[in-house]
XYZ file of C-alpha atoms in Angstrom:
652
model
C 80.496 -15.095 -38.911
C 77.372 -13.044 -39.659
C 75.677 -16.122 -41.147
C 76.971 -18.729 -38.734
C 76.003 -16.978 -35.475
C 72.174 -17.116 -35.869
C 72.383 -20.645 -37.162
C 74.200 -21.854 -34.059
C 71.697 -20.174 -31.760
C 68.726 -21.548 -33.704
C 70.053 -25.098 -33.794
C 70.979 -25.052 -30.116
C 67.404 -24.011 -29.371
C 66.075 -26.900 -31.493
C 68.410 -29.362 -29.826
C 67.176 -28.287 -26.403
C 63.574 -28.871 -27.483
C 64.371 -32.314 -28.841
C 66.296 -33.276 -25.718
C 63.442 -32.246 -23.447
C 60.816 -34.022 -25.563
C 62.708 -37.307 -25.975
C 63.662 -37.213 -22.309
C 59.986 -36.974 -21.440
C 59.251 -39.911 -23.723
C 61.952 -41.962 -22.024
C 60.261 -41.286 -18.695
C 56.929 -42.257 -20.269
C 58.448 -45.555 -21.340
C 59.329 -46.311 -17.752
C 55.700 -45.755 -16.751
C 54.218 -47.594 -19.753
C 52.436 -44.432 -20.959
C 52.089 -42.933 -24.427
C 49.944 -40.617 -26.525
C 50.687 -42.217 -29.880
C 48.152 -43.796 -32.160
C 48.643 -46.444 -34.841
C 52.361 -45.767 -35.418
C 54.913 -46.190 -32.684
C 55.623 -43.200 -30.454
C 59.254 -43.002 -31.595
C 58.344 -43.005 -35.279
C 55.715 -40.356 -34.733
C 58.077 -38.062 -32.804
C 60.860 -38.679 -35.331
C 58.617 -37.748 -38.226
C 57.417 -34.636 -36.418
C 60.903 -33.369 -35.631
C 62.328 -34.254 -39.025
C 59.580 -32.173 -40.614
C 60.459 -29.335 -38.221
C 64.129 -29.667 -39.116
C 63.274 -29.671 -42.825
C 61.359 -26.423 -42.357
C 64.338 -25.001 -40.455
C 66.673 -26.095 -43.265
C 64.554 -24.417 -45.932
C 64.188 -21.299 -43.805
C 67.956 -21.133 -43.259
C 68.590 -21.469 -47.001
C 66.058 -18.754 -47.877
C 67.323 -16.348 -45.193
C 70.945 -16.953 -46.182
C 70.132 -16.318 -49.860
C 68.332 -13.065 -49.035
C 71.193 -11.934 -46.791
C 73.666 -12.689 -49.576
C 71.865 -10.396 -52.011
C 71.461 -7.768 -49.282
C 75.213 -7.955 -48.616
C 75.991 -7.692 -52.345
C 73.693 -4.710 -52.892
C 76.755 -2.468 -52.698
C 78.966 -2.714 -55.763
C 82.201 -3.034 -53.793
C 80.916 -6.211 -52.107
C 79.275 -7.559 -55.266
C 82.551 -7.956 -57.144
C 85.519 -7.871 -54.762
C 88.965 -7.952 -56.328
C 89.541 -11.548 -55.324
C 86.283 -12.889 -56.871
C 85.688 -11.178 -60.209
C 82.603 -12.345 -62.200
C 82.759 -13.614 -65.732
C 80.783 -12.009 -68.544
C 78.384 -14.957 -68.544
C 77.704 -14.520 -64.811
C 76.982 -10.809 -65.242
C 74.422 -11.491 -68.023
C 72.664 -14.505 -66.433
C 69.062 -14.333 -65.168
C 68.653 -13.052 -61.607
C 65.896 -15.596 -60.919
C 68.135 -18.480 -61.938
C 70.951 -17.037 -59.837
C 68.609 -16.825 -56.812
C 67.520 -20.447 -57.281
C 71.126 -21.550 -57.738
C 72.212 -19.766 -54.573
C 69.237 -21.157 -52.654
C 70.147 -24.721 -53.668
C 73.776 -24.082 -52.771
C 72.794 -23.027 -49.244
C 70.445 -26.048 -49.060
C 73.344 -28.380 -49.789
C 75.575 -26.472 -47.392
C 73.157 -26.885 -44.464
C 71.760 -30.345 -45.328
C 73.561 -32.123 -42.471
C 70.943 -30.739 -40.094
C 68.663 -33.566 -41.358
C 69.877 -36.893 -39.882
C 69.117 -39.079 -42.911
C 70.971 -42.021 -41.439
C 68.646 -41.977 -38.419
C 65.903 -43.853 -40.265
C 68.267 -46.563 -41.456
C 69.838 -46.954 -38.014
C 66.482 -47.097 -36.243
C 65.132 -49.706 -38.643
C 68.270 -51.800 -38.230
C 68.001 -51.509 -34.448
C 64.357 -52.642 -34.544
C 65.059 -55.499 -36.928
C 68.051 -56.831 -35.011
C 66.337 -56.221 -31.667
C 63.341 -58.346 -32.690
C 65.573 -61.432 -32.675
C 65.850 -61.192 -28.888
C 62.171 -62.146 -28.568
C 62.620 -65.292 -30.628
C 65.808 -66.209 -28.775
C 64.271 -65.801 -25.320
C 64.020 -69.249 -23.737
C 61.494 -67.952 -21.212
C 59.085 -67.481 -24.142
C 59.653 -71.007 -25.446
C 56.950 -73.621 -24.843
C 58.613 -76.996 -24.559
C 55.476 -79.164 -24.772
C 54.431 -77.836 -28.176
C 57.990 -76.972 -29.288
C 56.961 -73.401 -30.131
C 58.960 -70.236 -29.652
C 57.787 -66.651 -29.822
C 57.468 -65.200 -33.308
C 57.865 -61.605 -34.454
C 55.827 -60.782 -37.559
C 56.691 -57.083 -37.504
C 59.565 -55.253 -35.848
C 58.034 -51.770 -36.104
C 56.124 -52.028 -32.827
C 58.773 -53.328 -30.428
C 58.739 -50.203 -28.264
C 54.918 -50.142 -28.203
C 54.974 -53.279 -26.061
C 56.269 -51.222 -23.157
C 53.531 -48.582 -23.370
C 50.367 -50.708 -23.340
C 47.558 -49.361 -21.158
C 44.687 -51.665 -22.158
C 44.817 -55.419 -22.792
C 41.847 -57.016 -24.565
C 41.865 -60.785 -24.443
C 39.699 -63.609 -25.699
C 38.837 -66.360 -23.226
C 38.620 -69.721 -24.969
C 42.046 -70.874 -26.118
C 43.699 -67.711 -24.797
C 43.055 -67.897 -21.070
C 42.044 -71.563 -21.280
C 43.726 -74.625 -22.761
C 41.022 -75.159 -25.408
C 41.014 -78.855 -24.541
C 37.348 -79.673 -24.132
C 36.044 -82.491 -21.967
C 32.399 -83.534 -21.985
C 30.993 -83.230 -18.465
C 27.200 -82.927 -18.382
C 24.128 -82.714 -20.585
C 20.412 -82.065 -20.368
C 18.127 -84.320 -22.411
C 14.431 -83.532 -22.552
C 14.540 -81.688 -19.230
C 16.600 -84.323 -17.374
C 20.151 -83.481 -16.350
C 22.939 -86.063 -16.673
C 26.596 -86.264 -15.695
C 29.296 -88.447 -17.182
C 30.805 -90.550 -14.417
C 33.316 -93.246 -15.335
C 32.081 -93.370 -18.907
C 28.399 -93.673 -17.940
C 25.626 -91.114 -17.985
C 24.102 -90.641 -14.565
C 20.906 -88.668 -14.057
C 20.807 -86.161 -11.202
C 17.762 -86.667 -9.002
C 14.676 -88.741 -9.769
C 13.603 -89.162 -13.365
C 9.957 -88.827 -14.379
C 7.794 -91.704 -13.132
C 10.675 -92.987 -11.043
C 9.747 -94.268 -7.588
C 13.108 -93.599 -5.965
C 15.187 -90.474 -5.647
C 18.545 -92.179 -6.076
C 20.782 -91.713 -9.065
C 19.350 -93.560 -12.046
C 21.746 -95.136 -14.458
C 20.755 -95.224 -18.076
C 21.805 -98.682 -19.096
C 21.653 -98.529 -22.864
C 20.476 -96.860 -25.981
C 18.311 -98.352 -28.621
C 17.445 -97.386 -32.118
C 14.047 -95.769 -32.544
C 12.536 -98.945 -33.966
C 14.697 -101.543 -32.238
C 14.627 -102.173 -28.474
C 16.468 -105.471 -28.526
C 19.522 -103.935 -26.849
C 17.639 -102.691 -23.805
C 19.365 -104.115 -20.774
C 17.162 -106.096 -18.432
C 19.011 -104.689 -15.427
C 17.870 -101.130 -16.045
C 17.139 -99.337 -12.809
C 14.392 -97.195 -14.363
C 11.087 -98.256 -12.861
C 8.860 -97.011 -15.656
C 6.244 -98.473 -17.899
C 7.424 -99.985 -21.206
C 5.866 -97.083 -23.116
C 7.665 -94.431 -21.041
C 10.891 -96.395 -21.187
C 10.649 -96.639 -24.962
C 9.997 -92.907 -25.225
C 12.975 -92.173 -22.983
C 15.244 -94.305 -25.155
C 13.988 -92.537 -28.263
C 14.751 -89.103 -26.790
C 18.295 -90.033 -25.808
C 18.882 -91.775 -29.108
C 17.754 -88.753 -31.120
C 19.802 -86.377 -28.964
C 23.062 -88.229 -29.534
C 22.195 -88.762 -33.200
C 22.043 -84.973 -33.472
C 25.429 -84.714 -31.734
C 26.950 -87.324 -34.077
C 25.579 -85.779 -37.283
C 25.582 -81.987 -36.724
C 29.258 -81.126 -37.075
C 32.139 -80.717 -39.524
C 34.411 -83.324 -37.917
C 36.829 -85.281 -40.088
C 38.099 -88.759 -39.317
C 41.549 -90.268 -39.763
C 40.669 -93.962 -39.954
C 37.717 -96.206 -40.781
C 38.706 -99.280 -38.792
C 35.359 -99.587 -37.057
C 34.855 -103.302 -36.461
C 33.691 -103.963 -32.945
C 33.123 -100.299 -32.176
C 29.971 -99.179 -30.483
C 28.597 -102.701 -29.853
C 28.108 -102.317 -26.115
C 25.901 -100.187 -23.907
C 27.237 -96.847 -22.685
C 30.536 -98.006 -21.282
C 33.863 -96.194 -21.020
C 35.575 -98.914 -23.097
C 33.373 -97.985 -26.052
C 35.674 -95.101 -26.935
C 36.871 -95.884 -30.466
C 40.582 -96.346 -30.085
C 40.840 -97.067 -33.798
C 39.277 -93.712 -34.693
C 40.815 -90.296 -34.364
C 38.639 -87.244 -34.919
C 39.838 -83.891 -36.242
C 37.769 -80.727 -36.004
C 38.225 -76.978 -36.413
C 36.423 -76.538 -33.088
C 37.458 -78.541 -29.994
C 33.828 -78.437 -28.831
C 32.712 -80.515 -31.813
C 35.489 -83.037 -31.292
C 34.626 -83.453 -27.577
C 30.916 -83.942 -28.309
C 31.439 -86.496 -31.083
C 33.845 -88.446 -28.877
C 31.308 -88.376 -26.033
C 28.563 -89.714 -28.317
C 30.937 -92.499 -29.381
C 31.520 -93.449 -25.750
C 27.782 -93.713 -25.277
C 27.213 -96.073 -28.175
C 26.525 -93.814 -31.178
C 29.749 -93.681 -33.154
C 30.359 -91.391 -36.098
C 32.213 -93.560 -38.619
C 32.897 -90.976 -41.296
C 31.832 -89.654 -44.668
C 31.366 -91.796 -47.718
C 30.617 -89.427 -50.563
C 27.442 -87.616 -49.550
C 26.667 -90.186 -46.874
C 27.360 -89.880 -43.156
C 27.803 -93.258 -41.464
C 26.842 -93.766 -37.827
C 27.113 -96.977 -35.854
C 24.366 -97.254 -33.224
C 25.076 -100.042 -30.726
C 26.718 -102.115 -33.441
C 24.171 -101.391 -36.156
C 25.453 -99.351 -39.114
C 23.165 -96.571 -40.328
C 23.702 -94.322 -43.327
C 22.348 -90.778 -43.445
C 22.450 -88.844 -46.690
C 23.893 -85.374 -46.131
C 21.682 -82.986 -48.097
C 22.821 -79.549 -46.915
C 25.174 -77.923 -44.421
C 24.124 -74.559 -43.020
C 27.504 -73.224 -41.976
C 28.170 -71.560 -38.643
C 28.515 -67.784 -38.606
C 29.014 -65.283 -35.812
C 25.684 -63.555 -36.411
C 23.472 -66.667 -36.197
C 25.746 -68.366 -33.622
C 24.570 -71.783 -34.715
C 25.111 -74.387 -37.433
C 22.768 -76.940 -38.955
C 22.709 -79.988 -41.191
C 19.850 -81.390 -43.236
C 20.028 -85.169 -43.587
C 17.875 -87.938 -44.969
C 17.383 -90.755 -42.463
C 17.525 -94.426 -43.548
C 13.733 -94.508 -43.294
C 13.456 -91.592 -45.737
C 12.581 -88.665 -43.423
C 14.236 -85.300 -44.033
C 15.601 -84.006 -40.710
C 17.201 -80.729 -39.703
C 19.621 -80.890 -36.756
C 20.657 -77.562 -35.182
C 23.476 -76.877 -32.725
C 24.309 -73.482 -31.240
C 24.267 -71.053 -28.357
C 21.149 -71.081 -26.210
C 20.494 -67.409 -27.024
C 20.147 -68.282 -30.704
C 18.508 -71.735 -30.503
C 15.940 -71.440 -27.695
C 14.027 -68.491 -29.240
C 13.464 -70.585 -32.385
C 12.054 -73.594 -30.487
C 8.329 -74.313 -30.266
C 8.527 -77.703 -28.564
C 10.533 -79.651 -26.015
C 11.419 -78.883 -22.409
C 12.475 -75.288 -23.093
C 12.227 -73.829 -19.578
C 13.834 -76.802 -17.838
C 16.660 -76.794 -20.361
C 17.153 -73.057 -19.901
C 17.513 -73.600 -16.142
C 20.000 -76.424 -16.700
C 22.031 -74.289 -19.110
C 22.278 -71.558 -16.466
C 23.401 -74.132 -13.897
C 26.066 -75.453 -16.266
C 27.276 -71.913 -16.925
C 27.590 -71.168 -13.201
C 30.035 -74.073 -13.004
C 32.127 -72.468 -15.752
C 31.113 -74.988 -18.426
C 30.623 -74.116 -22.098
C 27.096 -74.858 -23.254
C 25.420 -75.654 -26.570
C 21.790 -76.454 -27.312
C 20.598 -79.175 -29.691
C 17.296 -79.075 -31.593
C 15.720 -80.688 -34.638
C 12.924 -80.280 -37.155
C 11.305 -82.761 -39.516
C 10.360 -81.605 -43.013
C 7.490 -82.808 -45.128
C 8.361 -83.548 -48.791
C 6.710 -80.287 -49.848
C 8.585 -78.243 -47.227
C 11.885 -79.768 -48.241
C 11.319 -79.014 -51.921
C 10.702 -75.354 -51.065
C 13.768 -75.204 -48.824
C 15.977 -76.881 -51.426
C 14.836 -74.383 -54.058
C 15.502 -71.390 -51.798
C 18.980 -72.677 -50.902
C 19.856 -73.252 -54.564
C 18.722 -69.749 -55.525
C 20.649 -68.132 -52.670
C 23.871 -70.065 -53.288
C 23.844 -69.317 -57.004
C 22.959 -65.639 -56.625
C 25.416 -63.300 -58.297
C 24.637 -60.340 -56.043
C 24.130 -60.075 -52.266
C 24.728 -63.786 -51.859
C 25.610 -63.616 -48.158
C 22.489 -61.603 -47.292
C 20.258 -63.986 -49.223
C 21.851 -67.023 -47.588
C 21.358 -65.471 -44.142
C 17.657 -64.928 -44.907
C 17.233 -68.521 -46.135
C 19.034 -69.928 -43.091
C 16.733 -67.938 -40.837
C 13.718 -69.243 -42.772
C 14.884 -72.844 -42.348
C 16.012 -72.731 -38.704
C 12.639 -72.069 -37.103
C 9.817 -74.052 -35.489
C 12.398 -76.318 -33.848
C 11.884 -79.070 -31.295
C 14.402 -78.764 -28.477
C 16.352 -81.942 -27.716
C 18.585 -80.721 -24.912
C 21.915 -79.084 -24.111
C 25.539 -80.127 -23.695
C 28.166 -78.849 -21.272
C 31.913 -79.218 -21.792
C 34.778 -78.088 -19.582
C 37.765 -76.058 -20.689
C 40.586 -75.793 -18.142
C 42.557 -72.627 -17.478
C 46.108 -72.327 -18.737
C 49.000 -72.349 -16.322
C 49.809 -69.069 -14.469
C 46.903 -67.102 -15.960
C 45.953 -65.655 -12.572
C 49.532 -64.531 -11.860
C 49.821 -62.884 -15.268
C 46.571 -60.936 -14.915
C 47.561 -59.805 -11.429
C 50.928 -58.616 -12.745
C 49.215 -56.652 -15.514
C 46.880 -55.034 -13.000
C 49.784 -54.083 -10.702
C 51.526 -52.439 -13.677
C 48.503 -50.187 -14.154
C 47.225 -52.012 -17.227
C 43.473 -52.551 -17.479
C 42.403 -56.003 -18.662
C 39.201 -56.538 -20.635
C 37.972 -60.044 -21.473
C 35.935 -60.274 -24.679
C 34.240 -63.636 -25.188
C 31.328 -65.228 -26.959
C 30.432 -67.405 -23.977
C 27.312 -67.132 -21.860
C 27.199 -64.527 -19.092
C 27.384 -66.999 -16.188
C 30.207 -68.980 -17.805
C 32.238 -65.849 -18.463
C 31.836 -64.532 -14.910
C 32.714 -67.909 -13.400
C 35.904 -68.159 -15.449
C 36.792 -64.518 -14.699
C 36.580 -65.217 -10.972
C 38.680 -68.368 -11.294
C 41.422 -66.676 -13.339
C 41.658 -63.577 -11.141
C 40.214 -61.129 -13.659
C 37.407 -60.516 -11.168
C 38.087 -61.110 -7.484
C 35.784 -61.602 -4.528
C 36.338 -58.159 -3.004
C 35.466 -56.414 -6.275
C 32.031 -54.850 -6.676
C 30.708 -56.449 -9.883
C 28.294 -54.295 -11.890
C 26.102 -55.668 -14.690
C 24.800 -54.178 -17.921
C 22.897 -57.104 -19.407
C 19.578 -57.926 -21.062
C 18.900 -54.331 -22.141
C 16.186 -54.101 -24.796
C 15.925 -50.398 -25.671
C 18.089 -47.285 -25.924
C 16.258 -45.493 -23.135
C 16.506 -48.479 -20.807
C 20.218 -48.851 -21.563
C 20.871 -45.131 -20.981
C 19.049 -45.196 -17.641
C 20.991 -48.279 -16.540
C 24.289 -46.614 -17.471
C 23.345 -43.541 -15.417
C 22.517 -45.767 -12.463
C 25.891 -47.501 -12.739
C 27.706 -44.159 -12.981
C 25.930 -42.887 -9.836
C 26.641 -46.127 -8.023
C 30.345 -45.916 -8.830
C 30.453 -42.293 -7.663
C 28.620 -43.035 -4.422
C 30.204 -46.401 -3.677
C 33.395 -46.325 -1.634
C 34.568 -49.734 -2.853
C 38.083 -49.398 -4.184
C 37.591 -51.556 -7.300
C 34.646 -52.210 -9.575
C 34.127 -54.809 -12.285
C 31.680 -54.492 -15.173
C 29.873 -57.258 -17.068
C 28.325 -56.372 -20.445
C 26.568 -58.664 -22.905
C 26.563 -58.279 -26.675
C 23.000 -56.979 -26.993
C 23.436 -54.289 -24.337
C 26.808 -53.350 -25.805
C 25.229 -52.713 -29.219
C 22.732 -50.343 -27.615
C 25.420 -48.612 -25.551
C 27.676 -48.039 -28.569
C 24.817 -46.744 -30.695
C 24.057 -43.474 -28.885
C 25.648 -43.599 -25.436
C 29.360 -44.027 -26.115
C 30.514 -41.256 -23.763
C 28.405 -42.505 -20.871
C 29.546 -46.084 -21.476
C 33.190 -44.984 -21.592
C 32.779 -43.035 -18.355
C 31.534 -46.158 -16.587
C 34.246 -48.368 -18.095
C 37.091 -46.010 -17.179
C 36.070 -46.186 -13.533
C 36.126 -50.003 -13.546
C 39.281 -51.996 -12.868
C 38.130 -54.947 -15.001
C 35.532 -55.311 -17.758
C 33.992 -58.525 -19.067
C 32.091 -58.489 -22.365
C 30.190 -61.731 -23.045
C 28.150 -63.050 -25.973
C 30.316 -60.939 -28.276
C 30.435 -61.185 -32.054
C 33.904 -60.732 -33.655
C 33.010 -57.317 -35.095
C 31.788 -56.163 -31.692
C 35.204 -56.975 -30.240
C 36.829 -54.720 -32.833
C 34.303 -51.928 -32.152
C 35.084 -51.985 -28.429
C 38.818 -51.668 -29.089
C 38.246 -48.857 -31.560
C 36.113 -47.036 -28.987
C 39.029 -47.089 -26.533
C 41.554 -46.106 -29.229
C 39.690 -42.952 -30.262
C 39.014 -41.802 -26.697
C 40.604 -38.435 -25.774
C 43.465 -40.095 -23.854
C 44.515 -42.087 -26.951
C 45.812 -45.073 -24.933
C 47.903 -47.836 -26.456
C 45.803 -50.996 -26.838
C 46.835 -54.623 -27.121
C 44.611 -57.515 -28.235
C 45.287 -61.201 -27.560
C 43.450 -64.036 -29.297
C 43.932 -67.519 -30.681
C 41.296 -68.115 -33.374
C 40.028 -66.741 -36.667
C 37.192 -64.997 -34.815
C 39.807 -62.887 -32.997
C 41.513 -61.573 -36.147
C 39.340 -58.462 -36.356
C 40.234 -57.283 -32.846
C 43.913 -58.208 -33.289
C 44.109 -56.047 -36.403
C 42.190 -53.178 -34.789
C 44.432 -52.843 -31.732
C 47.733 -50.983 -31.803
C 49.539 -54.234 -30.987
C 48.084 -57.627 -31.886
C 49.306 -60.832 -30.244
C 48.266 -64.261 -31.472
C 48.252 -67.370 -29.323
C 49.506 -70.438 -31.188
C 46.748 -72.673 -29.889
C 44.524 -75.442 -31.213
C 42.299 -73.407 -33.539
C 44.695 -73.061 -36.437
C 47.164 -70.264 -37.106
C 44.872 -67.500 -38.365
C 45.377 -65.340 -35.281
C 49.138 -65.959 -35.191
C 49.537 -65.115 -38.890
C 47.540 -61.894 -38.634
C 49.192 -60.688 -35.440
C 52.278 -58.578 -34.815
C 53.668 -61.090 -32.320
C 52.798 -64.727 -31.656
C 53.343 -66.594 -28.397
C 52.450 -70.093 -27.257
C 50.819 -69.261 -23.910
C 49.137 -66.313 -22.249
C 51.610 -66.362 -19.335
C 54.409 -65.225 -21.687
C 52.633 -61.890 -22.070
C 54.077 -60.526 -18.820
C 57.712 -60.849 -19.876
C 56.932 -59.663 -23.393
C 55.533 -56.398 -22.022
C 57.484 -55.798 -18.823
C 60.943 -56.814 -20.030
C 61.199 -56.708 -23.815
C 58.781 -53.825 -24.327
C 60.329 -51.796 -21.523
C 63.921 -52.107 -22.742
C 63.037 -51.726 -26.417
C 61.586 -48.308 -25.697
C 64.531 -47.249 -23.544
C 66.956 -48.279 -26.318
C 65.118 -46.567 -29.135
C 64.544 -43.375 -27.144
C 68.253 -43.218 -26.256
C 69.216 -43.825 -29.893
C 67.009 -41.001 -31.156
C 68.347 -38.656 -28.485
C 71.911 -39.464 -29.510
C 71.272 -38.783 -33.186
C 69.735 -35.380 -32.580
C 72.550 -34.629 -30.166
C 75.065 -35.607 -32.839
C 73.606 -33.500 -35.638
C 72.596 -30.567 -33.442
C 75.595 -30.271 -31.145
C 78.616 -32.204 -32.362
C 78.438 -30.870 -35.935
C 78.249 -27.281 -34.691
C 81.542 -27.468 -32.845
């Protein structure tokens, strides 16, 4: 009785502490709140209390052993008549006897540690994860895809998310690109019924009506020029115009990594810029839907990419087959934000064709209609279209020899190969002549607006992280409900120095404090974000926390991960969730507490590297509000029961 009494009191005290703590966590689950980081909240609390219980167990064993020897200090209690010691016991070492008694008490009290709790919890998580895959509301019938669970350790974290970071293209949108408009040498065109139509009067045109470009022609062959052309220009200007359009769509047809499924090309591309020129016999495959949409558009307009034949790229221009020798591919990367190809034309010239974001291509251009194209790109972006700029450069034989040597040395380098390749690519992609820009449309997925509104009503802040242009990102944010018209939209863009960025952040902080608008939205570009994260993290976080929605545009993949990490290590330690569909989203998916991959059209890299994979963004609401909510309630109740069992039931 002397030994049992303190133990009961101590364990009842521990049970009360556990009950209060797990009860609080159950309430937190209802409100989608948590203080955990990396591991789930349940696992963290379990580990904490099991360590506490282990310390209690060891303390009980030590105290009981000491009390035993204190009790047996008197000779009459050391060897009572009913428990006489043997001669071996009397002569044994006291240290060994103390250790033996300590271990005996350890075994006697070991049931205070609920060993079976870990096994039961893991079984509950594993079996519970099947409910996500079985949920028909998370099944996408069109693509025949159901939700996938790649790890069952984070089920309860789904119900505690406070920040959602999402990509735009392929996550909020369908990632089904359609060519809509382009700008060629400072003239803007739309595709209408399979024909390119210029907006407003063209140079040297006497009327202001829409001018229809009737045909293309090869640089040295004008035999296909339609006599019914509505351009009222001199033959020289008309020839120059044809050359510009021809070179632009040649760049589109050659600067890509598109693969082709068939080579049945007879009769393809023989007519002038008509909708029926689309090559029904050809089917293009590309890692990027943008590339596929652009190559298909060029085919509709008479310049058809036929395919690869060894190191040769075959293009059919208005029925005439041309072969370009592919010399080098300068692969796309997230730092350069462009890709290039070096080809040898049939006439022998060495040409570099470059395709990329306007922020990376326009600064490298020294010729072409740069300012007009920049204005057109901004106009395209305001319509929510995705833009790319096209440029080219012609090499002399001597320049090409030097470039070829540098590329060979960089690609065969045994050390710092990536850095050397980046330097060579930068050396090659300069002094460009701008050809124009393309604009493709990507439609929003179904019920994106409703899902974002539901997340906002649940108290979850939504951040959109995208590589698109500022105007495009804002336009899509407004259309999907991430930003709304009554929201005061703040901007942190085009910052060039630390001091300028710090001053702008202070201005935004004062404006938020003084402004009585209920909700604020923040737009940040990649360059300004780099400056803000360098020395002004606290000020940037203060501004972001006071904004209901944040849009980060022109983001590199590593920048997305840095933003999530900044939120994770903030004093509040909120639970973060990242959603993406492509390989460029893997870094942010792995950085967040919970990563969700969208099984879209850019492969399965995001889905394979995520904790959960769903087919559409709209499924996120049920995943968080239903499955995440009940998973946490179940696991919290299970943990409470186990500590109740070992701390209360075993005592009585």
